[in-house]
Short mmCIF file of N, CA and C in Angstrom, two decimals:
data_model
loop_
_atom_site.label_atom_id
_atom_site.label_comp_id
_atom_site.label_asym_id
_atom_site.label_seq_id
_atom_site.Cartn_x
_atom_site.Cartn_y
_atom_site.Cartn_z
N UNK E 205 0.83 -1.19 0.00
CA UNK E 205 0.00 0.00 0.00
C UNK E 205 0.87 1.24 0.00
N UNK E 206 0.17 2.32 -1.14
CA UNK E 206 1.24 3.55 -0.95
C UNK E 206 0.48 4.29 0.58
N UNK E 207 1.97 4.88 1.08
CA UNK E 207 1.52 6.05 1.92
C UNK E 207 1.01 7.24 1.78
N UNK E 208 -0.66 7.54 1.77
CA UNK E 208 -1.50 8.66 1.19
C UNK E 208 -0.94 9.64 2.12
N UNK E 209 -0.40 10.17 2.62
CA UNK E 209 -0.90 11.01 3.65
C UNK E 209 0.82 11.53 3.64
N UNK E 210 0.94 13.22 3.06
CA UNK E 210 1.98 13.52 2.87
C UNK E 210 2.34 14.43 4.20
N UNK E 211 1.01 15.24 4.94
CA UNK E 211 1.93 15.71 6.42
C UNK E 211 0.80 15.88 7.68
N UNK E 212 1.07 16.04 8.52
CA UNK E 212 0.21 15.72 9.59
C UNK E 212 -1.06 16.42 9.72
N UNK E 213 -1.09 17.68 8.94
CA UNK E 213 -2.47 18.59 8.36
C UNK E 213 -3.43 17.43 7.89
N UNK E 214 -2.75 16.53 7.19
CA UNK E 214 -3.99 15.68 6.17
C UNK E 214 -4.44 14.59 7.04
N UNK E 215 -3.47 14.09 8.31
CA UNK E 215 -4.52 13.23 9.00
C UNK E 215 -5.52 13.90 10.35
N UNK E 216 -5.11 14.92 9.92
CA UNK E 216 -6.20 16.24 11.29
C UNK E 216 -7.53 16.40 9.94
N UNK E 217 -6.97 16.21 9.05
CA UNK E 217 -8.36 16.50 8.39
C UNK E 217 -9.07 15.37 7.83
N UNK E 218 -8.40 13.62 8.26
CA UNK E 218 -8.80 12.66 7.59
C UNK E 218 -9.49 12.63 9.34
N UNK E 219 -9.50 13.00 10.21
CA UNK E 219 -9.93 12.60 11.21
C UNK E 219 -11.35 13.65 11.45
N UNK E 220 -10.65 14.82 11.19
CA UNK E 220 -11.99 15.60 11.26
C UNK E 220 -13.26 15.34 9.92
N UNK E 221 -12.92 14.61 9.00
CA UNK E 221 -13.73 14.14 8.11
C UNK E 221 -14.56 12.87 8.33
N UNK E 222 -13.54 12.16 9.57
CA UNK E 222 -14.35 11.26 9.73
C UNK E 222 -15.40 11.14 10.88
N UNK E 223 -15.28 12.20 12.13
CA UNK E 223 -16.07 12.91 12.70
C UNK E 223 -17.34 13.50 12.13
N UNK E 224 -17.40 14.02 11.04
CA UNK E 224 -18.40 14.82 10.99
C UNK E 224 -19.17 13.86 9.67
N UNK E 225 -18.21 13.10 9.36
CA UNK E 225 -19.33 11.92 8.30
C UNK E 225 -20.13 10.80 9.85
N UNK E 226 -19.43 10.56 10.27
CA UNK E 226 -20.09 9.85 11.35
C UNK E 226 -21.35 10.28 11.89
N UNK E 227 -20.98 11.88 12.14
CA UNK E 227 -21.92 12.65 12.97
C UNK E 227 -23.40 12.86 12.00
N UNK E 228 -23.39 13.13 10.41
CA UNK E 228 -23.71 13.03 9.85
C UNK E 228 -25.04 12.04 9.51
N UNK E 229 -23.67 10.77 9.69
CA UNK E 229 -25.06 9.77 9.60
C UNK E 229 -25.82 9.81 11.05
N UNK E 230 -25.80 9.64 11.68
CA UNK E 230 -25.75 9.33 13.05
C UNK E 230 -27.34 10.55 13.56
N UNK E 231 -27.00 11.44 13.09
CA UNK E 231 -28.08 12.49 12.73
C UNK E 231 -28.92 12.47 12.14
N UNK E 232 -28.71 11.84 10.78
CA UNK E 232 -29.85 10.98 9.76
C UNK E 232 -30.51 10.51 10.81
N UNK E 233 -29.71 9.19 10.56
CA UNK E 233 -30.67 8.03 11.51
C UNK E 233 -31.55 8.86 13.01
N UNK E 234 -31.00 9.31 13.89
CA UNK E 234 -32.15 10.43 14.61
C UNK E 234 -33.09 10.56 13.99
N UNK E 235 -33.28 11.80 13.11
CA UNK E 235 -34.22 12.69 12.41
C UNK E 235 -35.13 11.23 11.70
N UNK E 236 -34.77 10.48 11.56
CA UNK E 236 -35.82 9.10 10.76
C UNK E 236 -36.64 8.50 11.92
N UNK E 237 -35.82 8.24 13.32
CA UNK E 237 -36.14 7.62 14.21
C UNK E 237 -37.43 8.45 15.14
N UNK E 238 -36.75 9.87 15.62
CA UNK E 238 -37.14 10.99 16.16
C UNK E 238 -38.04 12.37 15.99
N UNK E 239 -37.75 12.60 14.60
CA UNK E 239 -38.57 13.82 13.65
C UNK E 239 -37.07 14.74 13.99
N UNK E 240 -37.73 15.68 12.92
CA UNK E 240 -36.55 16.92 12.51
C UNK E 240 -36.23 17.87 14.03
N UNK E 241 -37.10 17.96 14.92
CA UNK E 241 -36.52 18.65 15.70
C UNK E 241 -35.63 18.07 16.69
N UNK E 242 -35.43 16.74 17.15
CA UNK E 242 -34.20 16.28 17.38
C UNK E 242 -33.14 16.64 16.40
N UNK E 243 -33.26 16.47 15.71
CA UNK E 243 -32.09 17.16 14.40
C UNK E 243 -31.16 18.43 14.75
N UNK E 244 -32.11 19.26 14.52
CA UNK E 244 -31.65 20.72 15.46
C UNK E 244 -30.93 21.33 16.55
N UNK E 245 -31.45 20.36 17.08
CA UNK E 245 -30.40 20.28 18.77
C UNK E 245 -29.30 19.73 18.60
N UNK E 246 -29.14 18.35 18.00
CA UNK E 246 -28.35 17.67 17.79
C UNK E 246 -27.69 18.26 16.75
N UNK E 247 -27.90 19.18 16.16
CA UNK E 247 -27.10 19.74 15.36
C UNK E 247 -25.85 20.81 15.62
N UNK E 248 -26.37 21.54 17.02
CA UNK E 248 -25.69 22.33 17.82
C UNK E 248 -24.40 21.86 18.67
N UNK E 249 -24.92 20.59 18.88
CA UNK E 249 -24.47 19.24 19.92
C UNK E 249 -23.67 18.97 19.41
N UNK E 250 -24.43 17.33 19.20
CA UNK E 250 -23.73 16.37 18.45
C UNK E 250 -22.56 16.85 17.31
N UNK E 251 -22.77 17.51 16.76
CA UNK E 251 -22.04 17.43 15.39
C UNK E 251 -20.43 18.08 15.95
N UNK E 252 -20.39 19.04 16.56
CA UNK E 252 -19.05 19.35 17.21
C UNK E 252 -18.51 18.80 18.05
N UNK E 253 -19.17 18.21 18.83
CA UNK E 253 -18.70 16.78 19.44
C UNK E 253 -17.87 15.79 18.95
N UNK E 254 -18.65 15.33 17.85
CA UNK E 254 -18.00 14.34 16.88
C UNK E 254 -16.42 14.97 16.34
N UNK E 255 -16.72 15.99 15.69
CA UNK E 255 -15.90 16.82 15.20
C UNK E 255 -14.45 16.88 16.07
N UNK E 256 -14.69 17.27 16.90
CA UNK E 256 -13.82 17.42 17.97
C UNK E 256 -13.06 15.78 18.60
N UNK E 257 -13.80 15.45 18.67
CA UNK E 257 -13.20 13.53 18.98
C UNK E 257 -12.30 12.85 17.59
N UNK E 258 -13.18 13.67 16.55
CA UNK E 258 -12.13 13.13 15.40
C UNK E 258 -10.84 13.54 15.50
N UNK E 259 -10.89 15.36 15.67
CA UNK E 259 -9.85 16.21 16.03
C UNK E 259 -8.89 15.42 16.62
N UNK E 260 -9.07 14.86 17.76
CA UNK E 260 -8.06 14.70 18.52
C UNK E 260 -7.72 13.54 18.54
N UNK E 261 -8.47 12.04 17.54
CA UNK E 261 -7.99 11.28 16.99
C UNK E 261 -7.02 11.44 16.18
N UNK E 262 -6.92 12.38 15.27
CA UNK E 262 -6.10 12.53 14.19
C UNK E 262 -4.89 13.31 14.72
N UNK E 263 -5.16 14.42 15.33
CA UNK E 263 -3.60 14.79 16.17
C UNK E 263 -2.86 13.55 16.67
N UNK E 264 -3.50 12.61 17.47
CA UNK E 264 -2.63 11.55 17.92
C UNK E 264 -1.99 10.56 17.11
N UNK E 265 -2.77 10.70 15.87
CA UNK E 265 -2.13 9.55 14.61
C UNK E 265 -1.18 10.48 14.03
N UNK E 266 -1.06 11.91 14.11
CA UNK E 266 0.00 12.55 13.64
C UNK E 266 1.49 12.93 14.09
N UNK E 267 1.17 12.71 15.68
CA UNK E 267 2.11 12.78 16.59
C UNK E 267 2.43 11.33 16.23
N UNK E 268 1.96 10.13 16.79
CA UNK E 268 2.65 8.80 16.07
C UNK E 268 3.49 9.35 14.96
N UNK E 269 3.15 8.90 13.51
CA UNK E 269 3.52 9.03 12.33
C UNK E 269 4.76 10.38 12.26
N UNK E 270 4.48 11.36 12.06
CA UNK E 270 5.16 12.01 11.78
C UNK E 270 6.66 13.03 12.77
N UNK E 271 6.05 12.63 14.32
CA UNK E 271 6.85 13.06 15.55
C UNK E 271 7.71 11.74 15.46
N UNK E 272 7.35 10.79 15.45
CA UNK E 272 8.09 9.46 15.98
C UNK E 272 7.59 9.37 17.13
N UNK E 273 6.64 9.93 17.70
CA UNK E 273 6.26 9.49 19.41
C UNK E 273 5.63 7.82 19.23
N UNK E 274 6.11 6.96 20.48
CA UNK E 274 5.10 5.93 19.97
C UNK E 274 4.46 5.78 21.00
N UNK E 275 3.20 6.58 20.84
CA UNK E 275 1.98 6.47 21.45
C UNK E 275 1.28 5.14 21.10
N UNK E 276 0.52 4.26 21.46
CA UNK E 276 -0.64 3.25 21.02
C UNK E 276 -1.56 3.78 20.93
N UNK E 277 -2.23 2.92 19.81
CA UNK E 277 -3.41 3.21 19.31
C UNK E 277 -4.62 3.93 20.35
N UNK E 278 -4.31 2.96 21.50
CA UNK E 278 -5.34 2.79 22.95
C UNK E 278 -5.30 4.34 23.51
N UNK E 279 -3.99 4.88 23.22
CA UNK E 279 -4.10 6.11 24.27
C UNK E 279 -4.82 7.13 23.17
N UNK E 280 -4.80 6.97 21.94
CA UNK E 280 -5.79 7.87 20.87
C UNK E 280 -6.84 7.57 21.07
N UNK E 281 -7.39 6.75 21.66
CA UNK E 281 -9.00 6.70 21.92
C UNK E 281 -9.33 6.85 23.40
N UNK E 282 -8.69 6.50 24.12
CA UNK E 282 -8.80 7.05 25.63
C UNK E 282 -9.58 8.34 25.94
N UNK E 283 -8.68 9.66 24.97
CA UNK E 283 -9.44 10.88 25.23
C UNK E 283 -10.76 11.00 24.78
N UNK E 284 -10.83 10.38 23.35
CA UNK E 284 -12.19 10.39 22.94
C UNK E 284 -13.13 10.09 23.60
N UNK E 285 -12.83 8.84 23.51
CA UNK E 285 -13.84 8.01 24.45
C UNK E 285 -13.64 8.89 25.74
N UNK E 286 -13.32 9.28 27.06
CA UNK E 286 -13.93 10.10 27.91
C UNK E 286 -14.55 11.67 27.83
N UNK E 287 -14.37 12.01 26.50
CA UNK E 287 -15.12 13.50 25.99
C UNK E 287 -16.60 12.87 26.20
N UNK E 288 -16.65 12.14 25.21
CA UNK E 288 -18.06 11.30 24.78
C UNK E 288 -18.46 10.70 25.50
N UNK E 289 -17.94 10.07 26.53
CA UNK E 289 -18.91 9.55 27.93
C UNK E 289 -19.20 10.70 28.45
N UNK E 290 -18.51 11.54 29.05
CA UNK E 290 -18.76 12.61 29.94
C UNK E 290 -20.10 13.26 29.22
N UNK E 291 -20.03 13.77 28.03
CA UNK E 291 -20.85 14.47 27.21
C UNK E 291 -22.47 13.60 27.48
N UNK E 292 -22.28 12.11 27.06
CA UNK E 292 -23.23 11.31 27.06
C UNK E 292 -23.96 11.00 28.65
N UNK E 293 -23.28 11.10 29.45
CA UNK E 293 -23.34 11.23 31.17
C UNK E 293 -24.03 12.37 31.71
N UNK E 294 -23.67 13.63 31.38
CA UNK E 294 -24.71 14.75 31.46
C UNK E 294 -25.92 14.98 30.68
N UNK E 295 -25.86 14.15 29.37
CA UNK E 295 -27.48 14.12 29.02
C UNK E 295 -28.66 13.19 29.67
N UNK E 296 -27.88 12.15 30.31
CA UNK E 296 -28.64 11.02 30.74
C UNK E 296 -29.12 11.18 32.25
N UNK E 297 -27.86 12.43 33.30
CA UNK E 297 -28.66 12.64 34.59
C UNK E 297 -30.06 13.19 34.26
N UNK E 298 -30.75 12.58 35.23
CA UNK E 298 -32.21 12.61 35.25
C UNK E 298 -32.47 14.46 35.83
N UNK E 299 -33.08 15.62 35.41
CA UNK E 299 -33.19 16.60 36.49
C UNK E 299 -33.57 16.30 37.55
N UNK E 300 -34.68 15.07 38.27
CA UNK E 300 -35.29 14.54 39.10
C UNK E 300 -34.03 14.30 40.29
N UNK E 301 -32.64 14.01 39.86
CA UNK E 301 -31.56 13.04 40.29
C UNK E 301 -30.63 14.81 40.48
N UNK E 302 -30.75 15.90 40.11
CA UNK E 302 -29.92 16.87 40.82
C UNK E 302 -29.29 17.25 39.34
N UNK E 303 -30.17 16.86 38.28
CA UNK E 303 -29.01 17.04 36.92
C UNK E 303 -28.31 18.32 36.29
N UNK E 304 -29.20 19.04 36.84
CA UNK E 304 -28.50 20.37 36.66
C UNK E 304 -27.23 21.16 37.10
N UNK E 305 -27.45 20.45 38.55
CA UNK E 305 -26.16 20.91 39.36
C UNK E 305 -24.89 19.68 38.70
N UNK E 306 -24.75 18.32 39.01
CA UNK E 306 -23.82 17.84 38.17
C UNK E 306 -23.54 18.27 36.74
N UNK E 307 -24.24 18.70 35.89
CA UNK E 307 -23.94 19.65 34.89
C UNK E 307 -22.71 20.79 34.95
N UNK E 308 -23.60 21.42 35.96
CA UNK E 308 -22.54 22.55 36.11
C UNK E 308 -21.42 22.23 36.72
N UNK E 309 -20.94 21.23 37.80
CA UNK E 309 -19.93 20.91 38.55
C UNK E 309 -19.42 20.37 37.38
N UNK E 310 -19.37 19.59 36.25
CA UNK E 310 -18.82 18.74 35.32
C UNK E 310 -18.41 19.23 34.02
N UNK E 311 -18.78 20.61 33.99
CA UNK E 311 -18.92 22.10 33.16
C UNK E 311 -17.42 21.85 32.77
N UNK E 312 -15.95 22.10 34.14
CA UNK E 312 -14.67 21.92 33.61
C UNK E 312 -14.05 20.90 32.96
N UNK E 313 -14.76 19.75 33.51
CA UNK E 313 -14.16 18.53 32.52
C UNK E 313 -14.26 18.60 31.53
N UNK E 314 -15.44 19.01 30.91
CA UNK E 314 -15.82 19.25 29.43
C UNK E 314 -14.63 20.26 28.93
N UNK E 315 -14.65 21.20 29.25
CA UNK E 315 -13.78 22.54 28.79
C UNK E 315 -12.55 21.99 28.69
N UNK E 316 -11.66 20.70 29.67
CA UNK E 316 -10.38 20.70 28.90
C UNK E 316 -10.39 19.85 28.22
#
């Protein structure tokens, strides 16, 4: 196989492409399941979410590849995967359960 990928710009953008095709479908399927105004929200949401998890998939495949760092695969999904729980964790507290306030206490995790 040739090596596509001539500098670390193109796998920040093979990652952010694959974020927002994901997010994409993922949104479809909602809006089929849900109606269009789930769409909307999730459009505000979801879609930079995704975006952002790709982001920082693809920085880590670029630091591999092109730094020589040898990170594993595992620690490129580590961050993701806890953006996206955390994210998915504050939609699911119940308000009944105090959800507002864990929201806001959980406000900084999100931010870094």
């Amino acid at each position: 196989f040739k090596d596509r990928v001539v500098d670390c710009g193109g796998l920040v953008a093979y990652g952010l492409a694959a974020g927002a095709g994901f997010a994409t479908a993922e949104n479809l399927q909602y809006a089929l399941l849900n109606g269009v105004a789930v769409t909307y929200v999730r459009m505000y949401l979801s879609i930079p979410l995704h975006c952002c998890t790709g982001l920082i998939i693809g920085i880590h495949l670029g630091y591999r590849k092109f730094l020589g760092q040898h990170c594993f695969c595992l620690v490129a999904l580590i961050m993701p995967i806890f953006v996206h729980g955390t994210y998915d964790f504050l939609l699911m507290v119940p308000k009944s359960a105090g959800g507002l306030e864990y929201r806001v206490l959980l406000l900084p995790v999100i931010l870094m």
